[in-house]
Tab-separated table of C-alpha atoms (C1' of nucleotides) in Angstrom:
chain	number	residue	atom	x	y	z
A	1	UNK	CA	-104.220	74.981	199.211
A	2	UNK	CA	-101.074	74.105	200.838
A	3	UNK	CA	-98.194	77.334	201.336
A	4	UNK	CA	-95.517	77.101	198.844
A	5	UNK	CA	-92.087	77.335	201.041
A	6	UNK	CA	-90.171	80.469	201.572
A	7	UNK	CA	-86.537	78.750	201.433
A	8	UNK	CA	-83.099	77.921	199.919
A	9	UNK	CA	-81.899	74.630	199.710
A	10	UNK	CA	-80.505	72.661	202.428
A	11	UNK	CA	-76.929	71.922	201.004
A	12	UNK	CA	-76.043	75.728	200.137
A	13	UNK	CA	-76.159	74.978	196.316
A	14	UNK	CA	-76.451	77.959	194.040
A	15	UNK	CA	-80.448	77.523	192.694
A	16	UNK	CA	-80.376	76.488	188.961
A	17	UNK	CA	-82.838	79.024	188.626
A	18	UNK	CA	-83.008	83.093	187.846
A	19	UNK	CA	-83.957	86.246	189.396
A	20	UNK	CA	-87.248	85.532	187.475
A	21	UNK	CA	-87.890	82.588	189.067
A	22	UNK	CA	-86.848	84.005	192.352
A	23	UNK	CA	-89.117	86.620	192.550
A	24	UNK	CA	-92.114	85.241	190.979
A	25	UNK	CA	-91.861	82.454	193.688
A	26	UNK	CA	-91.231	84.909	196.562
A	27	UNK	CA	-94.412	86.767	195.054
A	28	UNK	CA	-96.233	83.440	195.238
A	29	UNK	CA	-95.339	82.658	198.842
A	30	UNK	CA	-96.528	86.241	199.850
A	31	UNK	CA	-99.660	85.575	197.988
A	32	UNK	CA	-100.825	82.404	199.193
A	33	UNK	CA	-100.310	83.482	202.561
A	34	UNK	CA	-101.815	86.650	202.382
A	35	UNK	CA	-104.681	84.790	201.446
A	36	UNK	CA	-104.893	82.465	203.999
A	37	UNK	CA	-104.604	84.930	206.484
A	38	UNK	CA	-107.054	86.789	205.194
A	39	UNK	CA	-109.972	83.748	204.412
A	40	UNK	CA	-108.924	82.230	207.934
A	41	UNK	CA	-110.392	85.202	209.246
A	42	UNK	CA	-113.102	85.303	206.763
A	43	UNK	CA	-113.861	81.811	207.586
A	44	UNK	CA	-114.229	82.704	211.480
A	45	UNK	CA	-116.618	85.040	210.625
A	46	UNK	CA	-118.891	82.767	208.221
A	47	UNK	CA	-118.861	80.042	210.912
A	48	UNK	CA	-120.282	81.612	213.238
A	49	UNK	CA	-123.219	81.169	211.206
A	50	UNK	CA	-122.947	77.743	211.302
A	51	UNK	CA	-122.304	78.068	207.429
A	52	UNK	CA	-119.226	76.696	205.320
A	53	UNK	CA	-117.232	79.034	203.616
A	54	UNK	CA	-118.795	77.258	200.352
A	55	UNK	CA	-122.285	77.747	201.252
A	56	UNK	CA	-121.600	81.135	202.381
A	57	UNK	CA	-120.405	81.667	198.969
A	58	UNK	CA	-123.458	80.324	197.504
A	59	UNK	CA	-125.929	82.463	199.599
A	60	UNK	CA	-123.765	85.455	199.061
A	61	UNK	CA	-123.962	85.080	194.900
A	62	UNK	CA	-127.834	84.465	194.663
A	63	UNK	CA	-128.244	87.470	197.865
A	64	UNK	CA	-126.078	90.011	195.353
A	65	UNK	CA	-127.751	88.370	192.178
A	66	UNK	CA	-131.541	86.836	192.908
A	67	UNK	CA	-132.442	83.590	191.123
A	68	UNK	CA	-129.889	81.933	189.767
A	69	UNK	CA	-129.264	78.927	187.151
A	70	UNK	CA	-127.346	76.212	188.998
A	71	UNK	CA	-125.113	76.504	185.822
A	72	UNK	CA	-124.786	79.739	186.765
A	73	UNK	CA	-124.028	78.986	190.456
A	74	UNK	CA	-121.026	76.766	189.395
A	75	UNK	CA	-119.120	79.145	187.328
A	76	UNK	CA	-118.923	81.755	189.925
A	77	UNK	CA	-118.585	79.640	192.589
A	78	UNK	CA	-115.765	77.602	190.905
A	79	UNK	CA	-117.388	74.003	192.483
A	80	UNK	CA	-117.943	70.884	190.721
A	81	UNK	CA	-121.166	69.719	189.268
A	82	UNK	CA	-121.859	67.314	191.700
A	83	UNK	CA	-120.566	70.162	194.410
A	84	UNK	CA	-122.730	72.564	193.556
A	85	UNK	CA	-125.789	69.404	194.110
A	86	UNK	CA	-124.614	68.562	197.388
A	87	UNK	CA	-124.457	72.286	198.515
A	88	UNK	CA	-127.836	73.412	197.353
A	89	UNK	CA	-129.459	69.961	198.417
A	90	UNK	CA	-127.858	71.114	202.478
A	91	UNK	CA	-129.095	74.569	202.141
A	92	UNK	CA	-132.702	73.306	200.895
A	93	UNK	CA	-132.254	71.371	203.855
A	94	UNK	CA	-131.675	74.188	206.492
A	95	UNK	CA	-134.219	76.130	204.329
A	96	UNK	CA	-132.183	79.177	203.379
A	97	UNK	CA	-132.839	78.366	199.506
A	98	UNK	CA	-134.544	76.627	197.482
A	99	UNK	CA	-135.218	75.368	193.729
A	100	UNK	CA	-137.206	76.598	190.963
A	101	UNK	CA	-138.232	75.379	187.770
A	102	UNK	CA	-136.765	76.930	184.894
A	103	UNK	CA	-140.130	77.887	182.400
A	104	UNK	CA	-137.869	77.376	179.604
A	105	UNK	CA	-135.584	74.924	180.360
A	106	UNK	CA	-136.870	71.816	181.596
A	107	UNK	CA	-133.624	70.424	182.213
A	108	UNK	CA	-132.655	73.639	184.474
A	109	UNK	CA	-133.667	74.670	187.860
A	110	UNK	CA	-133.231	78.298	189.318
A	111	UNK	CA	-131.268	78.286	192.831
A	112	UNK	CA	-133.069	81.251	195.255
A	113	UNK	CA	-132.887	82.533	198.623
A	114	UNK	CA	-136.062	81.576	200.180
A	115	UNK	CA	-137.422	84.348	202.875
A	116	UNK	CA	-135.641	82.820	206.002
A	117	UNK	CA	-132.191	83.041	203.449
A	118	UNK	CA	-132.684	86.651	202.580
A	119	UNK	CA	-133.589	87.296	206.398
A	120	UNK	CA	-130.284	85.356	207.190
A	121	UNK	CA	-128.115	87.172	204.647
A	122	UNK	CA	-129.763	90.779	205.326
A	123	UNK	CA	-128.218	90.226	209.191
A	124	UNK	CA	-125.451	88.581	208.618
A	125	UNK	CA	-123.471	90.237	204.928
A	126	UNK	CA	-122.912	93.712	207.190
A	127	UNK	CA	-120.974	92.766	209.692
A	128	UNK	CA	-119.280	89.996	207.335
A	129	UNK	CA	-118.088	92.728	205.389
A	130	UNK	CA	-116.953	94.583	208.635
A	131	UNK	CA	-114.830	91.342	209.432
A	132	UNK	CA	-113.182	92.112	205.930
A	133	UNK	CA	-113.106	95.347	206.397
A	134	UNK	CA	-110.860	94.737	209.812
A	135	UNK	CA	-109.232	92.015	208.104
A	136	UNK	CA	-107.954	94.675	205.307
A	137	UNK	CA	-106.698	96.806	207.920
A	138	UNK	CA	-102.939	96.743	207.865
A	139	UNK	CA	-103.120	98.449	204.686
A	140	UNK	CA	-104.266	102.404	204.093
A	141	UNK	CA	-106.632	102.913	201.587
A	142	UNK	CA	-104.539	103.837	199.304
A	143	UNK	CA	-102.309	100.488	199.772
A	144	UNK	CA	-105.384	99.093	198.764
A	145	UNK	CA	-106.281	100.331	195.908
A	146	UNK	CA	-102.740	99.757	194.355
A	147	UNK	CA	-102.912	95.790	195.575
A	148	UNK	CA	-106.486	95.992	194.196
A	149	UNK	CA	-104.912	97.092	190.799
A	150	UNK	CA	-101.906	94.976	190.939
A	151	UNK	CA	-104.071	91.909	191.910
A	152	UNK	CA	-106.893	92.434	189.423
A	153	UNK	CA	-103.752	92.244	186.708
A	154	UNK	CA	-102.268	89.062	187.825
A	155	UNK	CA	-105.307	87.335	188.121
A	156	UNK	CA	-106.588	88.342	184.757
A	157	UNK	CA	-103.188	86.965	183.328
A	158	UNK	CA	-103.121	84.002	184.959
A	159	UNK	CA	-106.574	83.368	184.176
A	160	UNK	CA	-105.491	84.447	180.232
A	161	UNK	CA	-102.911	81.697	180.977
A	162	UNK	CA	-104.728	79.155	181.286
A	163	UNK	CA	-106.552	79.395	178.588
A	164	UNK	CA	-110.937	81.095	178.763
A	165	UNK	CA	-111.353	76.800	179.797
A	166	UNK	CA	-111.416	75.109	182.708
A	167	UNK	CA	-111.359	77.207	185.431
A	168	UNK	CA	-112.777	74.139	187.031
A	169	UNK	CA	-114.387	70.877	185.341
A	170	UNK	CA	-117.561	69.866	185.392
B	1	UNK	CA	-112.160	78.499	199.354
B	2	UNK	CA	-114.802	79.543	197.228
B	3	UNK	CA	-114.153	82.972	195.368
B	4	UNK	CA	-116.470	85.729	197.178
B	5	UNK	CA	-118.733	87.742	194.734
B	6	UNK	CA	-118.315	90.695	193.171
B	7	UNK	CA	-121.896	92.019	193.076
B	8	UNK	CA	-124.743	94.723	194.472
B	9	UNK	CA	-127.784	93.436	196.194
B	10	UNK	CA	-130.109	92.365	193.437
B	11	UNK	CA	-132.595	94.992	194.503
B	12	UNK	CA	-131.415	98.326	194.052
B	13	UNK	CA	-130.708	99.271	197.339
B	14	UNK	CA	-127.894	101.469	198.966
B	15	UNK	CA	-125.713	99.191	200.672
B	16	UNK	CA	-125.419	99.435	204.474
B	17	UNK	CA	-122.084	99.241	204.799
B	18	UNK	CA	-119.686	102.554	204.081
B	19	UNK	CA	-116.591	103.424	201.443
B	20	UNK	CA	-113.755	100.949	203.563
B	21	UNK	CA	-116.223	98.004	203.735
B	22	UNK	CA	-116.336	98.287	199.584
B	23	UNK	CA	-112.855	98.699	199.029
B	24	UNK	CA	-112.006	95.611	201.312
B	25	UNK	CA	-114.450	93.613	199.846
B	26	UNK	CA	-113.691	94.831	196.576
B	27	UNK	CA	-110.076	93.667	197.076
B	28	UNK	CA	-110.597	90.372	198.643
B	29	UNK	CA	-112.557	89.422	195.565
B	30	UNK	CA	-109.164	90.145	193.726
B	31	UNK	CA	-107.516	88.945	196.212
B	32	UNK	CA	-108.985	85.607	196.228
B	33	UNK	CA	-109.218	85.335	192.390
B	34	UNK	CA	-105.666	86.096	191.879
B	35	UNK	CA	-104.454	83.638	194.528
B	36	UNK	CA	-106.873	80.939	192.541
B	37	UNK	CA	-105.622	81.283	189.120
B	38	UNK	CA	-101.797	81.521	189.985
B	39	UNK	CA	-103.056	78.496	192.171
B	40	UNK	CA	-104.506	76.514	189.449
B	41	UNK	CA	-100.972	77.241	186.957
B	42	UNK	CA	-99.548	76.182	189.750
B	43	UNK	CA	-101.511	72.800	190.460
B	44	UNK	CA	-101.534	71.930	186.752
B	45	UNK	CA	-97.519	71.880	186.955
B	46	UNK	CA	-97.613	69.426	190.291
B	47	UNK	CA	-100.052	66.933	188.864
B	48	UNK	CA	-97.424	66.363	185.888
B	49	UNK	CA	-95.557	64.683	188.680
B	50	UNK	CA	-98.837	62.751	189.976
B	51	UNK	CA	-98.366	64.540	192.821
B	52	UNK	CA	-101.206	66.590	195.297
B	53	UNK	CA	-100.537	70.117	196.297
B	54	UNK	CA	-100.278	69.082	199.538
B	55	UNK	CA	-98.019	66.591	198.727
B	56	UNK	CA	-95.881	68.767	196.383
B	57	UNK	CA	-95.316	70.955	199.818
B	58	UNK	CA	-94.394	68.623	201.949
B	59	UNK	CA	-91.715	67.504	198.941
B	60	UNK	CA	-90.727	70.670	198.586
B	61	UNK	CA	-90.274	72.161	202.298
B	62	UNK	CA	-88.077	69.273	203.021
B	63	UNK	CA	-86.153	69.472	199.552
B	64	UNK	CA	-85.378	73.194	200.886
B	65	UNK	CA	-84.515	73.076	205.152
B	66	UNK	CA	-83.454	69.139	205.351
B	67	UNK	CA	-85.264	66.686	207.437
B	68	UNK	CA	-88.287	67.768	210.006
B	69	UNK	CA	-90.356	67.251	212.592
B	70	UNK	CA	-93.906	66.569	211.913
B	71	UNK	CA	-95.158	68.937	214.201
B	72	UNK	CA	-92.832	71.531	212.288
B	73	UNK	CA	-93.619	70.393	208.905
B	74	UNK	CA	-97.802	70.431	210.303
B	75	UNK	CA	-97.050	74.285	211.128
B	76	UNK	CA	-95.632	75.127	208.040
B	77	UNK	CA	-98.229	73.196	205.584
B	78	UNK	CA	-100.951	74.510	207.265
B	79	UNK	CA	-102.151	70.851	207.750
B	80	UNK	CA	-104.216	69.522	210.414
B	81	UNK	CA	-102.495	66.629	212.575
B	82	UNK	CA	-104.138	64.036	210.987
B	83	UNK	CA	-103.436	65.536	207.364
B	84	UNK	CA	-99.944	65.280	208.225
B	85	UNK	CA	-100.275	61.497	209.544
B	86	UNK	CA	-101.966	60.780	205.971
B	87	UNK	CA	-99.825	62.943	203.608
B	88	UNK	CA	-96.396	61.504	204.896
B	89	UNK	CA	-97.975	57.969	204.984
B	90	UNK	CA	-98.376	58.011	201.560
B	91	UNK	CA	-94.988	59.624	200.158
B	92	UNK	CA	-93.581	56.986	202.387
B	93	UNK	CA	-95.240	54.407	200.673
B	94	UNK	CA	-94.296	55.695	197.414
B	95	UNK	CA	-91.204	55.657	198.837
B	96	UNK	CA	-90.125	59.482	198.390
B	97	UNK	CA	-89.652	60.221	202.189
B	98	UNK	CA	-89.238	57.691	205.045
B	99	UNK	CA	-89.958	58.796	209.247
B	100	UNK	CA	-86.663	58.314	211.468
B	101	UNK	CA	-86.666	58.317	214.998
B	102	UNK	CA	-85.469	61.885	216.849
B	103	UNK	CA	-82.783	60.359	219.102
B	104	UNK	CA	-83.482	63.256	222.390
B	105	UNK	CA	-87.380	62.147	221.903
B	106	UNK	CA	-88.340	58.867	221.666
B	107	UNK	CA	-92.392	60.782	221.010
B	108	UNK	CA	-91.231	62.440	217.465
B	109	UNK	CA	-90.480	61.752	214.092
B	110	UNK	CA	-88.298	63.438	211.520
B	111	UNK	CA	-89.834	63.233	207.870
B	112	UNK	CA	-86.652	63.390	205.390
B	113	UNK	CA	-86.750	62.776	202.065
B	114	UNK	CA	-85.089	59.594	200.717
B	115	UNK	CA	-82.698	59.190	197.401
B	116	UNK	CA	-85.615	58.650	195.355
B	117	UNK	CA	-87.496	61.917	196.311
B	118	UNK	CA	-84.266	63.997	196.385
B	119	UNK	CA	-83.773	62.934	192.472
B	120	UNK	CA	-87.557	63.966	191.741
B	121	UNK	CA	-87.618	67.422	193.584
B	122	UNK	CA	-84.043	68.008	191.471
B	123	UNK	CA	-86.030	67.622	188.395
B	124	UNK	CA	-89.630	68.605	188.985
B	125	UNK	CA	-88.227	71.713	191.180
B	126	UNK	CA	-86.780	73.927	188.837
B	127	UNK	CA	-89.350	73.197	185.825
B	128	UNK	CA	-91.955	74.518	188.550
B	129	UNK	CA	-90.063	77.628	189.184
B	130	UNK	CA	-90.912	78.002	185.404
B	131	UNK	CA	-94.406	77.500	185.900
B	132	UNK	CA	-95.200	79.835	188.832
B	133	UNK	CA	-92.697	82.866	186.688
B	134	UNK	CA	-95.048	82.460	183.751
B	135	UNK	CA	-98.162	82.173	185.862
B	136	UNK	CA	-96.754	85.711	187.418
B	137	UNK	CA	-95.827	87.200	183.843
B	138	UNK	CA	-98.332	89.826	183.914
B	139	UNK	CA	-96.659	91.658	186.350
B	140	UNK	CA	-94.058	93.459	185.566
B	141	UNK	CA	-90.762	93.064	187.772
B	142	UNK	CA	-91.678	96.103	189.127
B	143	UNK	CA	-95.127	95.870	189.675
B	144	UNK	CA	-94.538	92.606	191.581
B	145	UNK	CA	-91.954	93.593	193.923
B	146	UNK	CA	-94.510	96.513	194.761
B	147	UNK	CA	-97.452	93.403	194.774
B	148	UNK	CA	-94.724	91.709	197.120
B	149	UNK	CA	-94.138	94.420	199.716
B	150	UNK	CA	-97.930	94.872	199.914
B	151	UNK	CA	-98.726	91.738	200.157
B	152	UNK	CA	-96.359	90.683	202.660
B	153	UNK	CA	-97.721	93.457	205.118
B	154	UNK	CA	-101.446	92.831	204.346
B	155	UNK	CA	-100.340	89.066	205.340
B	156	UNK	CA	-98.799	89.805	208.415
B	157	UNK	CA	-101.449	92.356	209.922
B	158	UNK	CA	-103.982	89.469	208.994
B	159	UNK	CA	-101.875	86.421	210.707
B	160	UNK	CA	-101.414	88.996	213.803
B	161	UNK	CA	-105.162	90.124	213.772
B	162	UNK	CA	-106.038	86.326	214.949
B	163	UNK	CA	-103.649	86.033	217.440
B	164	UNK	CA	-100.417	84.120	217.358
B	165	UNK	CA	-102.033	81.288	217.962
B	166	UNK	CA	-104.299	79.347	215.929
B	167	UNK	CA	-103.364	79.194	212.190
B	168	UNK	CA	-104.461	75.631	211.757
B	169	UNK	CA	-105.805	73.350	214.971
B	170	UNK	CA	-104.760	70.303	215.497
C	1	DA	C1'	-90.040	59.237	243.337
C	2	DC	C1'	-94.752	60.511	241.996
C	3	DT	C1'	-98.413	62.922	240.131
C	4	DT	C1'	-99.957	66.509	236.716
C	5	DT	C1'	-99.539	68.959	232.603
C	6	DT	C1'	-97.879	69.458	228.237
C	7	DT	C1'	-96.304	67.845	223.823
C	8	DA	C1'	-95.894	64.671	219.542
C	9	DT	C1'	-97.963	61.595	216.846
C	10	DC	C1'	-101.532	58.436	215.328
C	11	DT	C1'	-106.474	56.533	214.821
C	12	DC	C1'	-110.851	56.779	213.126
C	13	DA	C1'	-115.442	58.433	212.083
C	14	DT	C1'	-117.075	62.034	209.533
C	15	DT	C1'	-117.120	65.862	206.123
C	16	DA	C1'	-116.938	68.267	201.858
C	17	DC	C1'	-115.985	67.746	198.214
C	18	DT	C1'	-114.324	65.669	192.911
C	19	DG	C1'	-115.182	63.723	188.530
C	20	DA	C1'	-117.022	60.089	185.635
C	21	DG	C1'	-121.058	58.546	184.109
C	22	DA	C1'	-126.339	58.485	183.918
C	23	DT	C1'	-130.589	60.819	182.831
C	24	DA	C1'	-133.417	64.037	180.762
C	25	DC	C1'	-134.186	67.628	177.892
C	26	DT	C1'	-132.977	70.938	173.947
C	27	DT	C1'	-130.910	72.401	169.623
C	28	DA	C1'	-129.076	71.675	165.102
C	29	DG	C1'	-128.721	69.137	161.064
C	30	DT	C1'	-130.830	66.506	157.444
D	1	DA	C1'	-140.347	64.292	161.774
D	2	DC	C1'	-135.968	62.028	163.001
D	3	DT	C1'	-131.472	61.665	164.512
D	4	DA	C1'	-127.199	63.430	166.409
D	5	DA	C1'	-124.943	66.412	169.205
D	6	DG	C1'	-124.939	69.373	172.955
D	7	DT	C1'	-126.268	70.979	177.625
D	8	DA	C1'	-128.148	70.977	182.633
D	9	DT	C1'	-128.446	68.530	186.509
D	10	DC	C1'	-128.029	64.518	189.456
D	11	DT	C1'	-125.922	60.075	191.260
D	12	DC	C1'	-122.436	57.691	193.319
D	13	DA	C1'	-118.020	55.796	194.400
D	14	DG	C1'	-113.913	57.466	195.765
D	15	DT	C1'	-110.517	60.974	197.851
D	16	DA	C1'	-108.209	64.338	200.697
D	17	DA	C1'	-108.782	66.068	204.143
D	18	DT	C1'	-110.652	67.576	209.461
D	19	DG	C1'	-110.672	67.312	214.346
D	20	DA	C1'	-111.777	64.806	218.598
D	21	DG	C1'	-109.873	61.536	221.160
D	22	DA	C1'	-106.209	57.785	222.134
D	23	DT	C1'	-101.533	56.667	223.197
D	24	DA	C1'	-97.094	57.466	224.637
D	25	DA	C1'	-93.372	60.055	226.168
D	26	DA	C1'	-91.255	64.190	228.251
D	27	DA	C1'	-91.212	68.138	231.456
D	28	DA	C1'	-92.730	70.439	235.553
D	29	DG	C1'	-94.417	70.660	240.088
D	30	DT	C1'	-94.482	68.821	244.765
DNA sequence: ACTTTTTATCTCATTACTGAGATACTTAGT
DNA sequence: ACTAAGTATCTCAGTAATGAGATAAAAAGT
């Protein structure tokens, strides 16, 4: 996701455009590049597991969750259908999950951390959330807890916004 | 980026990691999920205009400082080098922005937007502003100029805590 | 003037997806 | 039971990138 620009236009036109809009767009710059700052750093971390952020994502869900429908997998991990295929089929691969039959559902299969994933996730989720942790820093706690509020609104909003649909297709 | 998850281990176990390790985590998750659903209002607008988000920022930084130098418009994107090579090739070829020499050196290119993609970023510009107000609605003013001011300084300490170098290789 | 280093852009093979459609099974309706 | 509709996953062609290396020019060092 690209940054959204910070500035006026280059002819010094008055913006056709309110205070509203002005601050809302300000508060979107801020945003995305808090963000980004904060998952580069995330990112770092996660790779030097030789994982994606993605597949991190994926071990992280079914290591705070057990067994999960691949159904399941997708809405949390906001991924396409055919994403959430072509992760799981690479971390069968590397052998940190694997499938399961579903004993109801013969259509669905179960996504699960195999022993060598939990292993993996049991050494590597501490200091990940260390990395977080550090990256979090130039806030107090208390700073954080009012962005956590603040944040936890907006997104609920915007989410509202867009209607309980597609928070990604399938 | 995939959205990091919210959960405790699926056994019950007491977490290894203390009180600031939770509360970062804890607001990253927002963090991230706040970021994605502004980020998805904000999509839906651009592809009215059949345009990418990466597209829509390259439109947009150079509707807002004037023509550019790759190299500055790959530092502000967040783009790799290549990204940049392949996002400007195609605007050019649908003819919204065109490369010009840079008369002190012959190795550089300005990207500047042509007539054509001045008249579309003075009509999809402002109906975007819209877009990214309403997708912010749930704050009050308020609230987001205190979202903004922590933001901003959670941003910063992040972009410093990786050096100055380094936001995007290339 | 002549290397060496740095900088700006482009090329290209590869990656990590997306999304439409296919397949297989389940559920609901009749 | 039979059919229609719905759901879970997979396949596959296509897309938007990445990032290592190529090319070319400029700047610095000698």
């Amino acid at each position: 996701m690209a940054s959204p620009s910070t500035a006026r236009t280059a002819d010094d036109e008055t913006p056709r455009y309110g205070e509203a809009e002005e601050r809302a767009l300000a508060l979107w710059v801020v945003l995305s590049r808090a963000a980004q700052a904060v998952g580069a750093l995330s990112a770092a971390d996660i790779a030097r597991s030789e994982l994606t952020v993605a597949e991190f994502g994926v071990l992280e869900l079914l290591h705070h969750k057990g067994p999960l429908l691949l159904g399941e997998v997708q809405k949390r991990v906001l991924v396409s259908s055919g994403g959430v295929t072509y992760i799981v089929d690479r971390l069968s691969e590397r052998g940190l999950i694997e499938r399961r039959a579903c004993p109801n559902d013969r259509r669905a299969r179960y996504a699960a951390l195999t022993r060598k994933g939990k292993a993996l996730m049991k050494q590597v989720f501490p200091q990940h959330a260390v990395a977080i942790r550090d990256a979090m820093a130039g806030l107090s706690p208390a700073e954080q807890e009012q962005a956590h509020a603040l944040l936890r609104k907006m997104g609920l909003a915007a989410a509202a916004a867009m209607g309980p649909k597609a928070v990604r297709e399938g």
